[in-house]
């Protein structure tokens, strides 16, 4: 009996330490297109180079989801498979995984596959993947893991803090005027992933200090009480250190992990951006 935990690159992990017995982790990359150049979001990706080229281009950069065949290849060699994808509102990755599941089960009827739409990205996806590994380590059955991870997902959330919004403007999701204001006035966009997987703005904070205060305020408002956090960041270790210190002053028992954003999450969060997953 072999388990696999599979995540697209809405997850920041490229590999996982301390995997459960008979368990493998595999990352299925999305791709990012900057003008005519395609960047594959795997562990070989030079994220700094990709970001540099993205900011140098006046054209909108785009991401593309894995194909069903990409997922089919990742399923090979396991009979108990969990897949976690970035929110379906931003990508077709979950749909590709569902198509692959149907095809794979036709060919391998004894396999068990559960596909999870994270309704999120970054740190919250990282939390779900980490929890799956812990549940498998507990020698639970496949159905028991499905049941527990489904309940767990109801108790996780994503908070984001964006210092740049160039991509949102280039892709028409924010007005050029608002994008200019964000840049000129040093505004940070503080928001969350909604229950339906959309990214919702909660506050506009001017400067890093107010952004930090706003992030803490929104964490507590959402019901955070000292649970685990995974903070995915794009070149913003200072903010990670500051928010970690404030949280641990109030909740000394809090488990806090910081990780650099994947290529895809760097694409969405942009320079200085934070995608923080936490338990409530």
PDB file of C-alpha atoms in Angstrom, residues 65-268:
ATOM      1  CA  UNK A  65      -2.681  24.924 -15.189  1.00  0.00           C
ATOM      2  CA  UNK A  66      -1.322  21.372 -15.422  1.00  0.00           C
ATOM      3  CA  UNK A  67      -3.023  19.092 -17.946  1.00  0.00           C
ATOM      4  CA  UNK A  68      -4.944  15.953 -16.929  1.00  0.00           C
ATOM      5  CA  UNK A  69      -2.009  13.975 -18.356  1.00  0.00           C
ATOM      6  CA  UNK A  70       0.378  15.773 -15.972  1.00  0.00           C
ATOM      7  CA  UNK A  71      -1.758  14.590 -13.076  1.00  0.00           C
ATOM      8  CA  UNK A  72      -2.111  11.066 -14.484  1.00  0.00           C
ATOM      9  CA  UNK A  73       1.673  10.733 -14.527  1.00  0.00           C
ATOM     10  CA  UNK A  74       1.877  11.911 -10.920  1.00  0.00           C
ATOM     11  CA  UNK A  75      -0.654   9.264  -9.813  1.00  0.00           C
ATOM     12  CA  UNK A  76       1.504   6.372 -11.018  1.00  0.00           C
ATOM     13  CA  UNK A  77       2.960   4.081  -8.378  1.00  0.00           C
ATOM     14  CA  UNK A  78       0.391   4.704  -5.640  1.00  0.00           C
ATOM     15  CA  UNK A  79      -2.995   3.313  -4.697  1.00  0.00           C
ATOM     16  CA  UNK A  80      -4.032   5.900  -2.082  1.00  0.00           C
ATOM     17  CA  UNK A  81      -3.757   9.393  -3.505  1.00  0.00           C
ATOM     18  CA  UNK A  82      -4.541  12.857  -2.187  1.00  0.00           C
ATOM     19  CA  UNK A  83      -4.386  15.901  -4.461  1.00  0.00           C
ATOM     20  CA  UNK A  84      -4.501  19.512  -3.226  1.00  0.00           C
ATOM     21  CA  UNK A  85      -4.939  22.292  -5.783  1.00  0.00           C
ATOM     22  CA  UNK A  86      -4.974  26.067  -5.838  1.00  0.00           C
ATOM     23  CA  UNK A  87      -8.467  27.593  -5.709  1.00  0.00           C
ATOM     24  CA  UNK A  88     -10.582  26.786  -8.743  1.00  0.00           C
ATOM     25  CA  UNK A  89     -11.520  30.472  -9.070  1.00  0.00           C
ATOM     26  CA  UNK A  90      -7.948  31.294 -10.165  1.00  0.00           C
ATOM     27  CA  UNK A  91      -7.007  28.189 -12.130  1.00  0.00           C
ATOM     28  CA  UNK A  92      -8.304  25.113 -13.968  1.00  0.00           C
ATOM     29  CA  UNK A  93      -5.874  22.929 -12.024  1.00  0.00           C
ATOM     30  CA  UNK A  94      -8.594  21.328  -9.895  1.00  0.00           C
ATOM     31  CA  UNK A  95     -10.634  20.499 -12.980  1.00  0.00           C
ATOM     32  CA  UNK A  96      -7.597  18.845 -14.599  1.00  0.00           C
ATOM     33  CA  UNK A  97      -7.044  16.770 -11.459  1.00  0.00           C
ATOM     34  CA  UNK A  98     -10.699  15.670 -11.428  1.00  0.00           C
ATOM     35  CA  UNK A  99     -10.503  14.592 -15.092  1.00  0.00           C
ATOM     36  CA  UNK A 100      -7.300  12.670 -14.357  1.00  0.00           C
ATOM     37  CA  UNK A 101      -8.929  10.985 -11.345  1.00  0.00           C
ATOM     38  CA  UNK A 102     -11.782   9.685 -13.505  1.00  0.00           C
ATOM     39  CA  UNK A 103      -9.416   8.318 -16.157  1.00  0.00           C
ATOM     40  CA  UNK A 104      -7.046   6.754 -13.603  1.00  0.00           C
ATOM     41  CA  UNK A 105      -9.843   4.995 -11.722  1.00  0.00           C
ATOM     42  CA  UNK A 106     -11.135   3.493 -14.952  1.00  0.00           C
ATOM     43  CA  UNK A 107      -7.718   1.923 -15.452  1.00  0.00           C
ATOM     44  CA  UNK A 108      -7.002   1.255 -11.752  1.00  0.00           C
ATOM     45  CA  UNK A 109     -10.391   0.515 -10.132  1.00  0.00           C
ATOM     46  CA  UNK A 110      -8.821  -0.481  -6.805  1.00  0.00           C
ATOM     47  CA  UNK A 111      -7.087   2.880  -6.329  1.00  0.00           C
ATOM     48  CA  UNK A 112      -8.497   5.558  -4.036  1.00  0.00           C
ATOM     49  CA  UNK A 113      -8.176   9.247  -4.978  1.00  0.00           C
ATOM     50  CA  UNK A 114      -9.415  12.341  -3.170  1.00  0.00           C
ATOM     51  CA  UNK A 115      -9.027  15.739  -4.867  1.00  0.00           C
ATOM     52  CA  UNK A 116      -9.208  18.828  -2.650  1.00  0.00           C
ATOM     53  CA  UNK A 117      -9.936  22.289  -3.991  1.00  0.00           C
ATOM     54  CA  UNK A 118      -8.101  24.345  -1.374  1.00  0.00           C
ATOM     55  CA  UNK A 119     -10.241  27.402  -2.250  1.00  0.00           C
ATOM     56  CA  UNK A 120      -6.980  29.174  -1.445  1.00  0.00           C
ATOM     57  CA  UNK A 121      -3.258  29.390  -2.221  1.00  0.00           C
ATOM     58  CA  UNK A 122       0.138  29.625  -0.556  1.00  0.00           C
ATOM     59  CA  UNK A 123       0.234  29.113   3.188  1.00  0.00           C
ATOM     60  CA  UNK A 124      -3.228  27.556   3.484  1.00  0.00           C
ATOM     61  CA  UNK A 125      -2.414  24.958   0.817  1.00  0.00           C
ATOM     62  CA  UNK A 126       0.845  24.288   2.694  1.00  0.00           C
ATOM     63  CA  UNK A 127      -1.168  23.703   5.883  1.00  0.00           C
ATOM     64  CA  UNK A 128      -3.440  21.161   4.177  1.00  0.00           C
ATOM     65  CA  UNK A 129      -0.503  19.242   2.714  1.00  0.00           C
ATOM     66  CA  UNK A 130       1.285  19.212   6.081  1.00  0.00           C
ATOM     67  CA  UNK A 131      -1.866  17.941   7.821  1.00  0.00           C
ATOM     68  CA  UNK A 132      -2.350  15.162   5.269  1.00  0.00           C
ATOM     69  CA  UNK A 133       1.128  13.842   6.005  1.00  0.00           C
ATOM     70  CA  UNK A 134       0.431  13.922   9.749  1.00  0.00           C
ATOM     71  CA  UNK A 135      -2.854  12.046   9.314  1.00  0.00           C
ATOM     72  CA  UNK A 136      -1.209   9.329   7.220  1.00  0.00           C
ATOM     73  CA  UNK A 137       1.447   8.981   9.932  1.00  0.00           C
ATOM     74  CA  UNK A 138      -1.366   8.168  12.379  1.00  0.00           C
ATOM     75  CA  UNK A 139      -2.200   4.974  10.453  1.00  0.00           C
ATOM     76  CA  UNK A 140      -5.707   6.138   9.634  1.00  0.00           C
ATOM     77  CA  UNK A 141      -7.616   4.514   6.795  1.00  0.00           C
ATOM     78  CA  UNK A 142      -8.069   6.397   3.519  1.00  0.00           C
ATOM     79  CA  UNK A 143     -11.690   7.223   4.343  1.00  0.00           C
ATOM     80  CA  UNK A 144     -10.728   8.408   7.816  1.00  0.00           C
ATOM     81  CA  UNK A 145      -8.110  10.756   6.354  1.00  0.00           C
ATOM     82  CA  UNK A 146     -10.726  12.125   3.938  1.00  0.00           C
ATOM     83  CA  UNK A 147     -13.129  12.757   6.812  1.00  0.00           C
ATOM     84  CA  UNK A 148     -10.563  14.448   9.071  1.00  0.00           C
ATOM     85  CA  UNK A 149      -8.962  16.607   6.375  1.00  0.00           C
ATOM     86  CA  UNK A 150     -12.416  17.794   5.272  1.00  0.00           C
ATOM     87  CA  UNK A 151     -13.198  18.937   8.804  1.00  0.00           C
ATOM     88  CA  UNK A 152      -9.733  20.457   9.153  1.00  0.00           C
ATOM     89  CA  UNK A 153     -10.158  22.527   5.992  1.00  0.00           C
ATOM     90  CA  UNK A 154     -13.191  24.178   7.583  1.00  0.00           C
ATOM     91  CA  UNK A 155     -10.858  25.450  10.321  1.00  0.00           C
ATOM     92  CA  UNK A 156      -8.141  26.935   8.104  1.00  0.00           C
ATOM     93  CA  UNK A 157      -7.985  30.340   6.440  1.00  0.00           C
ATOM     94  CA  UNK A 158      -5.715  32.482   4.273  1.00  0.00           C
ATOM     95  CA  UNK A 159      -4.720  36.078   4.994  1.00  0.00           C
ATOM     96  CA  UNK A 160      -2.758  37.977   2.356  1.00  0.00           C
ATOM     97  CA  UNK A 161      -0.813  41.240   2.446  1.00  0.00           C
ATOM     98  CA  UNK A 162       0.194  42.658  -0.936  1.00  0.00           C
ATOM     99  CA  UNK A 163       2.717  45.449  -1.360  1.00  0.00           C
ATOM    100  CA  UNK A 164       2.540  45.493  -5.185  1.00  0.00           C
ATOM    101  CA  UNK A 165      -0.406  44.955  -7.525  1.00  0.00           C
ATOM    102  CA  UNK A 166       1.196  45.261 -10.988  1.00  0.00           C
ATOM    103  CA  UNK A 167      -0.159  41.893 -12.131  1.00  0.00           C
ATOM    104  CA  UNK A 168      -3.673  42.651 -10.949  1.00  0.00           C
ATOM    105  CA  UNK A 169      -3.607  45.909 -12.919  1.00  0.00           C
ATOM    106  CA  UNK A 170      -2.097  44.353 -16.068  1.00  0.00           C
ATOM    107  CA  UNK A 171      -4.708  41.578 -15.989  1.00  0.00           C
ATOM    108  CA  UNK A 172      -7.548  44.046 -15.576  1.00  0.00           C
ATOM    109  CA  UNK A 173      -8.493  42.965 -12.042  1.00  0.00           C
ATOM    110  CA  UNK A 174      -7.646  46.365 -10.554  1.00  0.00           C
ATOM    111  CA  UNK A 175      -7.902  49.800 -12.157  1.00  0.00           C
ATOM    112  CA  UNK A 176      -4.723  51.557 -13.240  1.00  0.00           C
ATOM    113  CA  UNK A 177      -5.684  54.436 -10.969  1.00  0.00           C
ATOM    114  CA  UNK A 178      -5.870  52.215  -7.888  1.00  0.00           C
ATOM    115  CA  UNK A 179      -2.612  50.530  -8.884  1.00  0.00           C
ATOM    116  CA  UNK A 180      -0.936  53.928  -9.123  1.00  0.00           C
ATOM    117  CA  UNK A 181      -2.323  54.981  -5.748  1.00  0.00           C
ATOM    118  CA  UNK A 182      -1.038  51.773  -4.140  1.00  0.00           C
ATOM    119  CA  UNK A 183       2.441  52.508  -5.467  1.00  0.00           C
ATOM    120  CA  UNK A 184       2.575  56.237  -4.719  1.00  0.00           C
ATOM    121  CA  UNK A 185       1.047  56.100  -1.241  1.00  0.00           C
ATOM    122  CA  UNK A 186       2.856  52.949  -0.089  1.00  0.00           C
ATOM    123  CA  UNK A 187      -0.470  51.157   0.382  1.00  0.00           C
ATOM    124  CA  UNK A 188      -0.655  47.482   1.438  1.00  0.00           C
ATOM    125  CA  UNK A 189      -3.699  45.470   0.420  1.00  0.00           C
ATOM    126  CA  UNK A 190      -4.819  43.216   3.291  1.00  0.00           C
ATOM    127  CA  UNK A 191      -7.359  40.536   2.439  1.00  0.00           C
ATOM    128  CA  UNK A 192      -8.440  36.919   2.709  1.00  0.00           C
ATOM    129  CA  UNK A 193      -9.553  33.940   0.674  1.00  0.00           C
ATOM    130  CA  UNK A 194     -13.337  33.700   0.956  1.00  0.00           C
ATOM    131  CA  UNK A 195     -15.293  30.502   1.589  1.00  0.00           C
ATOM    132  CA  UNK A 196     -15.905  30.258  -2.147  1.00  0.00           C
ATOM    133  CA  UNK A 197     -12.239  30.657  -3.049  1.00  0.00           C
ATOM    134  CA  UNK A 198     -12.223  34.258  -4.219  1.00  0.00           C
ATOM    135  CA  UNK A 199      -9.690  36.782  -2.924  1.00  0.00           C
ATOM    136  CA  UNK A 200     -11.467  39.492  -0.948  1.00  0.00           C
ATOM    137  CA  UNK A 201      -9.997  42.839   0.126  1.00  0.00           C
ATOM    138  CA  UNK A 202     -10.451  43.633   3.837  1.00  0.00           C
ATOM    139  CA  UNK A 203      -8.301  46.720   4.437  1.00  0.00           C
ATOM    140  CA  UNK A 204      -5.978  49.165   2.717  1.00  0.00           C
ATOM    141  CA  UNK A 205      -3.120  49.978   5.082  1.00  0.00           C
ATOM    142  CA  UNK A 206      -0.607  52.737   4.440  1.00  0.00           C
ATOM    143  CA  UNK A 207       2.944  51.593   5.150  1.00  0.00           C
ATOM    144  CA  UNK A 208       4.367  48.383   6.637  1.00  0.00           C
ATOM    145  CA  UNK A 209       3.582  49.224  10.286  1.00  0.00           C
ATOM    146  CA  UNK A 210      -0.111  49.740   9.611  1.00  0.00           C
ATOM    147  CA  UNK A 211      -0.156  46.648   7.407  1.00  0.00           C
ATOM    148  CA  UNK A 212       1.272  44.625  10.275  1.00  0.00           C
ATOM    149  CA  UNK A 213      -1.332  45.978  12.691  1.00  0.00           C
ATOM    150  CA  UNK A 214      -4.101  45.309  10.166  1.00  0.00           C
ATOM    151  CA  UNK A 215      -2.922  41.739   9.609  1.00  0.00           C
ATOM    152  CA  UNK A 216      -2.959  41.000  13.354  1.00  0.00           C
ATOM    153  CA  UNK A 217      -6.378  42.648  13.666  1.00  0.00           C
ATOM    154  CA  UNK A 218      -7.827  40.504  10.874  1.00  0.00           C
ATOM    155  CA  UNK A 219      -6.286  37.311  12.277  1.00  0.00           C
ATOM    156  CA  UNK A 220      -7.928  37.861  15.641  1.00  0.00           C
ATOM    157  CA  UNK A 221     -11.202  38.973  14.077  1.00  0.00           C
ATOM    158  CA  UNK A 222     -11.314  35.713  12.102  1.00  0.00           C
ATOM    159  CA  UNK A 223     -10.982  33.676  15.292  1.00  0.00           C
ATOM    160  CA  UNK A 224      -7.277  32.906  15.501  1.00  0.00           C
ATOM    161  CA  UNK A 225      -6.356  31.598  18.958  1.00  0.00           C
ATOM    162  CA  UNK A 226      -2.784  30.389  18.665  1.00  0.00           C
ATOM    163  CA  UNK A 227      -3.039  27.591  16.100  1.00  0.00           C
ATOM    164  CA  UNK A 228      -0.442  26.664  13.525  1.00  0.00           C
ATOM    165  CA  UNK A 229       0.559  29.225  10.898  1.00  0.00           C
ATOM    166  CA  UNK A 230       2.545  28.872   7.706  1.00  0.00           C
ATOM    167  CA  UNK A 231       3.665  32.206   6.306  1.00  0.00           C
ATOM    168  CA  UNK A 232       4.658  32.096   2.641  1.00  0.00           C
ATOM    169  CA  UNK A 233       6.498  35.245   1.611  1.00  0.00           C
ATOM    170  CA  UNK A 234       8.057  36.790  -1.458  1.00  0.00           C
ATOM    171  CA  UNK A 235      11.285  38.388  -0.206  1.00  0.00           C
ATOM    172  CA  UNK A 236       9.785  39.737   2.997  1.00  0.00           C
ATOM    173  CA  UNK A 237      11.484  38.013   5.918  1.00  0.00           C
ATOM    174  CA  UNK A 238      11.246  41.193   7.993  1.00  0.00           C
ATOM    175  CA  UNK A 239       7.437  41.134   7.980  1.00  0.00           C
ATOM    176  CA  UNK A 240       7.496  37.409   8.794  1.00  0.00           C
ATOM    177  CA  UNK A 241       9.747  38.025  11.796  1.00  0.00           C
ATOM    178  CA  UNK A 242       7.644  40.949  13.017  1.00  0.00           C
ATOM    179  CA  UNK A 243       4.300  39.195  12.781  1.00  0.00           C
ATOM    180  CA  UNK A 244       5.727  35.988  14.260  1.00  0.00           C
ATOM    181  CA  UNK A 245       7.045  37.927  17.264  1.00  0.00           C
ATOM    182  CA  UNK A 246       3.718  39.672  17.847  1.00  0.00           C
ATOM    183  CA  UNK A 247       1.785  36.421  17.584  1.00  0.00           C
ATOM    184  CA  UNK A 248       4.093  34.525  19.937  1.00  0.00           C
ATOM    185  CA  UNK A 249       3.937  37.312  22.515  1.00  0.00           C
ATOM    186  CA  UNK A 250       0.182  36.696  22.691  1.00  0.00           C
ATOM    187  CA  UNK A 251       0.245  32.942  21.962  1.00  0.00           C
ATOM    188  CA  UNK A 252       3.617  31.461  23.020  1.00  0.00           C
ATOM    189  CA  UNK A 253       2.498  27.975  21.983  1.00  0.00           C
ATOM    190  CA  UNK A 254       1.829  28.979  18.363  1.00  0.00           C
ATOM    191  CA  UNK A 255       3.681  26.874  15.770  1.00  0.00           C
ATOM    192  CA  UNK A 256       4.886  29.259  13.076  1.00  0.00           C
ATOM    193  CA  UNK A 257       6.736  28.270   9.919  1.00  0.00           C
ATOM    194  CA  UNK A 258       7.935  30.596   7.172  1.00  0.00           C
ATOM    195  CA  UNK A 259       8.597  29.490   3.601  1.00  0.00           C
ATOM    196  CA  UNK A 260       9.467  31.329   0.386  1.00  0.00           C
ATOM    197  CA  UNK A 261       6.651  31.499  -2.139  1.00  0.00           C
ATOM    198  CA  UNK A 262       6.597  29.180  -5.131  1.00  0.00           C
ATOM    199  CA  UNK A 263       6.831  30.693  -8.598  1.00  0.00           C
ATOM    200  CA  UNK A 264       3.052  30.743  -8.930  1.00  0.00           C
ATOM    201  CA  UNK A 265       2.512  32.265  -5.500  1.00  0.00           C
ATOM    202  CA  UNK A 266       5.243  34.818  -6.240  1.00  0.00           C
ATOM    203  CA  UNK A 267       3.338  35.639  -9.433  1.00  0.00           C
ATOM    204  CA  UNK A 268       0.164  36.315  -7.443  1.00  0.00           C
TER     205      UNK A 268
END
